[in-house]
Amino acid sequence: MMRACIFIVMTLSCWSLWANDPLGDNAGEALFQQKCAACHTVGEGNRVGPDLLDVAKKRQGDWLVRWIAQPDQMLAEKDPIAMDLLKQFNQIPMPNLGVTEAEAKSLIQYITKVSETAAAKSQTDPAATAGSPSSSLQSWWGTTQFAAFVLFIAISLVIAFVFWRVAVSTRQPMATIDMKSAYALRKKLFIGSTVVVLGTLGATLPFTPYSDEIRVPDQLVYVAAKQFGFVYSSEPITSDEDFGRVPAINSLQIPVGALVEFRVTSLDVTHGFAIYGPDGSVVAQTQAMPGYINRLRLRFPAPGNYNVLCLEYCGLAHHLMRTTFVVQ
Ligand code: CUA
């Protein structure tokens, strides 16, 4: 009964915090997913950056707001806490993600809310915090790693067998080759493959998309990639100054069947910009390269949620670099 009461009180206090969000409902959570989740967790451990559990209790309010909004400036000023964090986290600086002070406050409220929910959960559910090492050992059987290990052994055995067979076969006398029939076979293969290549070329050439190039696209979307996230905008973002100045499109929507042109660039290292359809298959991809703008023209005949994932290993949080858009 006592636990239930604590839980209800905690939940209600979370709601009241939620209601106080200066940017409205869910703004903090959406921002967190968009700008922070690639490098930070709340209570799930350090990633590229520190775990943010109870960060509002650990740091002073004004310092935290400024750090979220202008980390680059604080690093330039050699703020002692900022320099300490830089050292602790492998010299990977917290990037300026163009977060305003109001947004920073909204983020802090969201993080506080999640921290409190986690605290309430660990009070009511002590099992959640007590991991058992023996159970993790037992569960090794049947994991992906185990399957990969078995596959590795199987492939190794096949390779060893082939080597053994080849080694044994060299001990037998070499068969004599009929050169005349060998040349005849070569001629047939040459003519056959030429017919296949030219035929495929003739059949597919009319479908090349170059004729679409003359058209003005129905929608133009600028994409800037930066460790470890993507930003959509309606004006180009080609520098860190633009990043703070140009308004980002937070929820991108594309009409079904419209000709869309993505203009993709990167502000740091090379990233990939790969679009995955609602069924999880790759629709198209281009590179996001610093100093270049790569154009990707597409039509989306099927409505749904499309995911965008980075397809180029770009650093520690590469696997977390993703965004999304809706075709409707
Ligand atoms: Cu960006 Cu991988």
CSV table of C-alpha atoms in Angstrom, one decimal, residues 10-325:
chain,number,residue,atom,x,y,z
A,10,MET,CA,5.7,10.5,-7.8
A,11,THR,CA,3.6,10.1,-10.9
A,12,LEU,CA,1.5,13.1,-10.0
A,13,SER,CA,4.5,15.2,-9.3
A,14,CYS,CA,5.9,14.2,-12.7
A,15,TRP,CA,2.6,15.4,-14.3
A,16,SER,CA,2.9,18.7,-12.6
A,17,LEU,CA,6.4,19.1,-13.9
A,18,TRP,CA,5.2,18.2,-17.3
A,19,ALA,CA,2.5,20.8,-17.2
A,20,ASN,CA,5.1,23.4,-16.3
A,21,ASP,CA,7.1,22.7,-19.5
A,22,PRO,CA,7.8,26.3,-20.9
A,23,LEU,CA,7.5,25.1,-24.5
A,24,GLY,CA,4.4,23.0,-24.1
A,25,ASP,CA,3.6,19.3,-23.8
A,26,ASN,CA,6.3,16.8,-24.9
A,27,ALA,CA,8.6,19.5,-26.2
A,28,GLY,CA,11.4,18.4,-23.8
A,29,GLU,CA,11.1,14.8,-24.8
A,30,ALA,CA,11.0,15.5,-28.5
A,31,LEU,CA,14.0,17.8,-28.2
A,32,PHE,CA,15.8,15.2,-26.1
A,33,GLN,CA,15.2,12.5,-28.7
A,34,GLN,CA,16.3,14.9,-31.5
A,35,LYS,CA,19.3,16.6,-30.0
A,36,CYS,CA,20.6,14.5,-27.0
A,37,ALA,CA,19.7,10.9,-27.3
A,38,ALA,CA,22.5,10.1,-29.7
A,39,CYS,CA,25.1,10.8,-27.0
A,40,HIS,CA,23.3,10.7,-23.7
A,41,THR,CA,21.0,8.5,-21.6
A,42,VAL,CA,19.1,9.2,-18.4
A,43,GLY,CA,20.0,6.3,-16.1
A,44,GLU,CA,21.2,3.9,-18.7
A,45,GLY,CA,24.9,4.7,-18.3
A,46,ASN,CA,27.5,6.8,-20.1
A,47,ARG,CA,27.6,6.8,-23.9
A,48,VAL,CA,29.6,9.3,-25.9
A,49,GLY,CA,28.6,11.8,-23.2
A,50,PRO,CA,27.8,11.4,-19.5
A,51,ASP,CA,24.6,9.7,-18.1
A,52,LEU,CA,22.3,12.6,-17.3
A,53,LEU,CA,20.5,11.0,-14.4
A,54,ASP,CA,19.9,13.7,-11.7
A,55,VAL,CA,22.1,16.1,-13.6
A,56,ALA,CA,19.9,19.0,-12.4
A,57,LYS,CA,20.9,18.0,-8.8
A,58,LYS,CA,24.6,17.7,-9.7
A,59,ARG,CA,25.0,21.0,-11.6
A,60,GLN,CA,24.0,24.6,-10.9
A,61,GLY,CA,20.9,25.6,-12.9
A,62,ASP,CA,22.4,28.6,-14.8
A,63,TRP,CA,25.6,26.7,-15.6
A,64,LEU,CA,23.5,23.8,-17.0
A,65,VAL,CA,21.3,26.0,-19.2
A,66,ARG,CA,24.3,27.8,-20.6
A,67,TRP,CA,26.2,24.5,-21.1
A,68,ILE,CA,23.3,23.1,-23.2
A,69,ALA,CA,22.9,26.2,-25.2
A,70,GLN,CA,26.5,27.3,-25.8
A,71,PRO,CA,28.9,24.5,-25.0
A,72,ASP,CA,31.4,25.7,-27.7
A,73,GLN,CA,31.7,29.1,-26.1
A,74,MET,CA,32.2,27.6,-22.6
A,75,LEU,CA,34.9,25.3,-23.9
A,76,ALA,CA,36.5,28.3,-25.7
A,77,GLU,CA,36.4,30.1,-22.3
A,78,LYS,CA,38.0,27.1,-20.7
A,79,ASP,CA,35.2,26.7,-18.1
A,80,PRO,CA,36.7,24.3,-15.5
A,81,ILE,CA,33.8,21.9,-15.4
A,82,ALA,CA,33.6,21.9,-19.2
A,83,MET,CA,37.3,21.1,-19.5
A,84,ASP,CA,36.9,18.3,-16.9
A,85,LEU,CA,34.1,16.7,-18.9
A,86,LEU,CA,36.1,17.0,-22.1
A,87,LYS,CA,39.0,15.2,-20.5
A,88,GLN,CA,36.7,12.5,-19.0
A,89,PHE,CA,35.0,11.8,-22.3
A,90,ASN,CA,37.9,11.2,-24.6
A,91,GLN,CA,38.3,14.8,-25.8
A,92,ILE,CA,35.0,14.6,-27.6
A,93,PRO,CA,33.5,18.1,-27.2
A,94,MET,CA,29.8,18.6,-26.5
A,95,PRO,CA,28.7,20.2,-29.8
A,96,ASN,CA,26.6,23.3,-30.1
A,97,LEU,CA,23.3,21.9,-31.4
A,98,GLY,CA,21.5,25.3,-31.8
A,99,VAL,CA,19.4,24.9,-28.6
A,100,THR,CA,17.9,28.1,-27.2
A,101,GLU,CA,17.8,28.9,-23.5
A,102,ALA,CA,14.1,28.2,-23.3
A,103,GLU,CA,14.6,24.8,-25.0
A,104,ALA,CA,17.5,24.1,-22.6
A,105,LYS,CA,15.1,24.6,-19.6
A,106,SER,CA,12.6,22.4,-21.3
A,107,LEU,CA,15.2,19.7,-21.7
A,108,ILE,CA,16.3,20.0,-18.1
A,109,GLN,CA,12.7,19.5,-16.9
A,110,TYR,CA,12.3,16.5,-19.1
A,111,ILE,CA,15.6,15.0,-17.7
A,112,THR,CA,14.5,15.7,-14.1
A,113,LYS,CA,11.1,14.0,-14.8
A,114,VAL,CA,12.8,10.9,-16.2
A,115,SER,CA,15.3,10.8,-13.3
A,116,GLU,CA,12.4,11.0,-10.8
A,117,THR,CA,10.5,8.3,-12.5
A,118,ALA,CA,13.6,6.1,-12.4
A,119,ALA,CA,14.1,6.8,-8.7
A,120,ALA,CA,10.4,5.9,-8.0
A,121,LYS,CA,10.8,2.7,-10.1
A,122,SER,CA,13.9,1.5,-8.2
A,123,GLN,CA,12.1,2.1,-4.9
A,124,THR,CA,9.1,0.0,-5.9
A,125,ASP,CA,11.0,-2.6,-7.8
A,126,PRO,CA,14.3,-3.5,-6.2
A,127,ALA,CA,14.8,-6.4,-8.7
A,128,ALA,CA,15.3,-3.9,-11.5
A,129,THR,CA,18.6,-2.8,-10.0
A,130,ALA,CA,20.0,-6.2,-8.9
A,131,GLY,CA,21.5,-8.0,-11.9
A,132,SER,CA,22.6,-11.6,-11.6
A,133,PRO,CA,25.8,-12.5,-13.4
A,134,SER,CA,25.1,-16.3,-13.6
A,135,SER,CA,21.9,-15.8,-15.5
A,136,SER,CA,23.7,-13.8,-18.1
A,137,LEU,CA,26.2,-16.7,-18.6
A,138,GLN,CA,23.4,-19.2,-19.0
A,139,SER,CA,21.7,-17.1,-21.6
A,140,TRP,CA,24.7,-17.1,-23.8
A,141,TRP,CA,23.3,-20.2,-25.6
A,142,GLY,CA,20.9,-19.1,-28.3
A,143,THR,CA,22.3,-15.6,-28.5
A,144,THR,CA,23.4,-13.9,-31.8
A,145,GLN,CA,27.0,-14.1,-30.7
A,146,PHE,CA,26.7,-17.9,-30.1
A,147,ALA,CA,25.1,-18.3,-33.6
A,148,ALA,CA,27.9,-16.3,-35.1
A,149,PHE,CA,30.5,-18.4,-33.3
A,150,VAL,CA,28.9,-21.6,-34.6
A,151,LEU,CA,28.8,-20.2,-38.1
A,152,PHE,CA,32.5,-19.1,-37.9
A,153,ILE,CA,33.5,-22.7,-36.9
A,154,ALA,CA,31.3,-24.2,-39.7
A,155,ILE,CA,32.8,-21.9,-42.4
A,156,SER,CA,36.4,-22.6,-41.1
A,157,LEU,CA,35.7,-26.3,-41.5
A,158,VAL,CA,34.5,-25.9,-45.1
A,159,ILE,CA,37.6,-23.8,-46.0
A,160,ALA,CA,39.9,-26.4,-44.4
A,161,PHE,CA,38.1,-29.2,-46.3
A,162,VAL,CA,38.5,-27.4,-49.7
A,163,PHE,CA,42.2,-26.8,-49.0
A,164,TRP,CA,42.7,-30.5,-48.2
A,165,ARG,CA,40.8,-31.6,-51.4
A,166,VAL,CA,42.9,-29.3,-53.6
A,167,ALA,CA,46.1,-30.4,-51.9
A,168,VAL,CA,45.2,-34.1,-52.5
A,169,SER,CA,44.2,-33.5,-56.1
A,170,THR,CA,47.6,-32.1,-57.0
A,171,ARG,CA,49.1,-35.5,-56.4
A,172,GLN,CA,47.2,-36.9,-59.4
A,173,PRO,CA,48.6,-36.5,-63.0
A,174,MET,CA,47.1,-33.5,-64.9
A,175,ALA,CA,44.3,-34.2,-67.4
A,176,THR,CA,45.2,-33.2,-70.9
A,177,ILE,CA,43.1,-30.3,-72.3
A,178,ASP,CA,41.6,-30.3,-75.8
A,179,MET,CA,42.6,-26.8,-76.9
A,180,LYS,CA,40.3,-26.7,-79.9
A,181,SER,CA,37.1,-27.2,-77.8
A,182,ALA,CA,38.4,-24.9,-75.1
A,183,TYR,CA,38.7,-22.0,-77.7
A,184,ALA,CA,35.3,-22.8,-79.1
A,185,LEU,CA,33.8,-22.6,-75.5
A,186,ARG,CA,35.6,-19.2,-75.0
A,187,LYS,CA,34.1,-17.8,-78.2
A,188,LYS,CA,30.6,-18.9,-77.2
A,189,LEU,CA,31.0,-17.3,-73.7
A,190,PHE,CA,32.3,-14.1,-75.2
A,191,ILE,CA,29.4,-13.8,-77.7
A,192,GLY,CA,26.8,-14.8,-75.1
A,193,SER,CA,28.0,-12.3,-72.4
A,194,THR,CA,28.2,-9.5,-75.1
A,195,VAL,CA,24.6,-10.2,-76.0
A,196,VAL,CA,23.5,-10.2,-72.4
A,197,VAL,CA,25.3,-6.9,-71.6
A,198,LEU,CA,24.1,-5.0,-74.7
A,199,GLY,CA,20.6,-6.4,-74.3
A,200,THR,CA,20.4,-5.3,-70.6
A,201,LEU,CA,21.8,-1.8,-71.5
A,202,GLY,CA,19.2,-1.3,-74.3
A,203,ALA,CA,16.4,-2.5,-72.1
A,204,THR,CA,17.2,-0.4,-69.1
A,205,LEU,CA,18.6,2.8,-70.6
A,206,PRO,CA,15.2,4.4,-71.1
A,207,PHE,CA,14.5,4.2,-67.4
A,208,THR,CA,17.4,6.3,-66.3
A,209,PRO,CA,16.2,9.2,-64.2
A,210,TYR,CA,18.1,12.0,-66.0
A,211,SER,CA,14.9,13.4,-67.7
A,212,ASP,CA,13.7,14.3,-64.2
A,213,GLU,CA,16.7,16.6,-63.8
A,214,ILE,CA,15.1,19.4,-65.9
A,215,ARG,CA,12.0,19.5,-63.6
A,216,VAL,CA,11.9,21.8,-60.6
A,217,PRO,CA,11.4,19.6,-57.5
A,218,ASP,CA,8.0,19.9,-55.7
A,219,GLN,CA,9.9,20.1,-52.4
A,220,LEU,CA,13.4,21.0,-51.5
A,221,VAL,CA,14.9,19.8,-48.2
A,222,TYR,CA,18.3,20.8,-46.9
A,223,VAL,CA,20.0,18.2,-44.7
A,224,ALA,CA,23.0,18.9,-42.5
A,225,ALA,CA,24.7,16.0,-40.7
A,226,LYS,CA,26.8,16.6,-37.6
A,227,GLN,CA,28.0,14.1,-35.0
A,228,PHE,CA,25.6,12.5,-34.1
A,229,GLY,CA,22.4,13.8,-35.7
A,230,PHE,CA,20.7,15.2,-38.8
A,231,VAL,CA,19.0,18.5,-39.2
A,232,TYR,CA,16.4,19.3,-41.9
A,233,SER,CA,15.9,22.9,-42.9
A,234,SER,CA,14.5,25.0,-45.8
A,235,GLU,CA,17.7,27.0,-46.2
A,236,PRO,CA,21.2,25.6,-46.6
A,237,ILE,CA,23.2,24.9,-43.4
A,238,THR,CA,26.9,24.9,-44.3
A,239,SER,CA,28.6,26.2,-41.2
A,240,ASP,CA,28.3,26.1,-37.4
A,241,GLU,CA,26.9,29.7,-37.5
A,242,ASP,CA,24.2,28.6,-39.9
A,243,PHE,CA,23.5,25.7,-37.5
A,244,GLY,CA,22.5,28.1,-34.7
A,245,ARG,CA,20.7,30.6,-37.0
A,246,VAL,CA,18.7,28.7,-39.6
A,247,PRO,CA,15.5,27.3,-38.2
A,248,ALA,CA,15.3,23.5,-38.2
A,249,ILE,CA,12.3,21.6,-39.5
A,250,ASN,CA,11.4,19.5,-36.5
A,251,SER,CA,8.8,17.2,-38.1
A,252,LEU,CA,9.4,16.8,-41.8
A,253,GLN,CA,6.4,15.9,-43.9
A,254,ILE,CA,6.5,15.0,-47.6
A,255,PRO,CA,3.4,14.6,-49.9
A,256,VAL,CA,2.9,11.1,-51.4
A,257,GLY,CA,4.3,11.0,-55.0
A,258,ALA,CA,5.9,14.5,-54.9
A,259,LEU,CA,9.3,14.9,-56.4
A,260,VAL,CA,11.6,15.7,-53.4
A,261,GLU,CA,15.2,16.9,-53.6
A,262,PHE,CA,17.4,16.4,-50.5
A,263,ARG,CA,20.5,18.5,-50.5
A,264,VAL,CA,22.8,16.7,-48.1
A,265,THR,CA,26.0,18.0,-46.5
A,266,SER,CA,28.0,17.4,-43.4
A,267,LEU,CA,29.5,19.9,-40.9
A,268,ASP,CA,32.2,17.6,-39.6
A,269,VAL,CA,33.1,14.1,-40.9
A,270,THR,CA,31.6,12.0,-43.7
A,271,HIS,CA,28.3,10.5,-42.7
A,272,GLY,CA,25.8,8.4,-44.7
A,273,PHE,CA,22.2,9.5,-45.4
A,274,ALA,CA,20.2,6.3,-46.0
A,275,ILE,CA,16.4,6.3,-46.2
A,276,TYR,CA,14.6,3.2,-45.0
A,277,GLY,CA,11.0,2.6,-46.0
A,278,PRO,CA,8.1,1.7,-43.7
A,279,ASP,CA,8.9,-2.0,-44.3
A,280,GLY,CA,12.5,-1.5,-43.2
A,281,SER,CA,14.2,-1.8,-46.6
A,282,VAL,CA,16.6,0.8,-48.0
A,283,VAL,CA,15.0,3.2,-50.4
A,284,ALA,CA,18.0,5.3,-51.3
A,285,GLN,CA,21.2,6.6,-49.9
A,286,THR,CA,23.8,9.3,-50.4
A,287,GLN,CA,26.9,10.4,-48.6
A,288,ALA,CA,26.9,13.5,-46.3
A,289,MET,CA,30.3,15.0,-47.0
A,290,PRO,CA,31.9,18.1,-45.5
A,291,GLY,CA,32.3,20.7,-48.2
A,292,TYR,CA,30.0,19.0,-50.7
A,293,ILE,CA,26.3,19.1,-51.3
A,294,ASN,CA,25.0,15.8,-52.6
A,295,ARG,CA,21.6,15.9,-54.3
A,296,LEU,CA,19.1,13.0,-53.9
A,297,ARG,CA,15.9,13.2,-55.9
A,298,LEU,CA,13.1,10.8,-55.0
A,299,ARG,CA,9.4,10.2,-55.2
A,300,PHE,CA,7.7,8.2,-52.4
A,301,PRO,CA,4.7,6.4,-53.7
A,302,ALA,CA,3.9,4.7,-50.4
A,303,PRO,CA,2.8,6.7,-47.3
A,304,GLY,CA,4.3,6.0,-43.9
A,305,ASN,CA,7.1,6.6,-41.5
A,306,TYR,CA,10.5,6.7,-43.1
A,307,ASN,CA,13.7,6.3,-41.0
A,308,VAL,CA,17.0,7.9,-41.9
A,309,LEU,CA,20.1,6.2,-40.6
A,310,CYS,CA,23.8,7.1,-41.0
A,311,LEU,CA,25.4,4.5,-43.2
A,312,GLU,CA,29.0,5.5,-42.7
A,313,TYR,CA,31.0,4.7,-39.5
A,314,CYS,CA,31.5,8.2,-38.2
A,315,GLY,CA,32.5,7.8,-34.5
A,316,LEU,CA,31.5,6.3,-31.2
A,317,ALA,CA,27.8,7.1,-31.5
A,318,HIS,CA,27.4,6.3,-35.2
A,319,HIS,CA,24.8,3.6,-34.5
A,320,LEU,CA,22.6,6.1,-32.7
A,321,MET,CA,22.6,8.6,-35.6
A,322,ARG,CA,19.2,8.6,-37.0
A,323,THR,CA,16.2,10.7,-37.8
A,324,THR,CA,12.8,10.3,-39.4
A,325,PHE,CA,10.2,11.8,-41.7
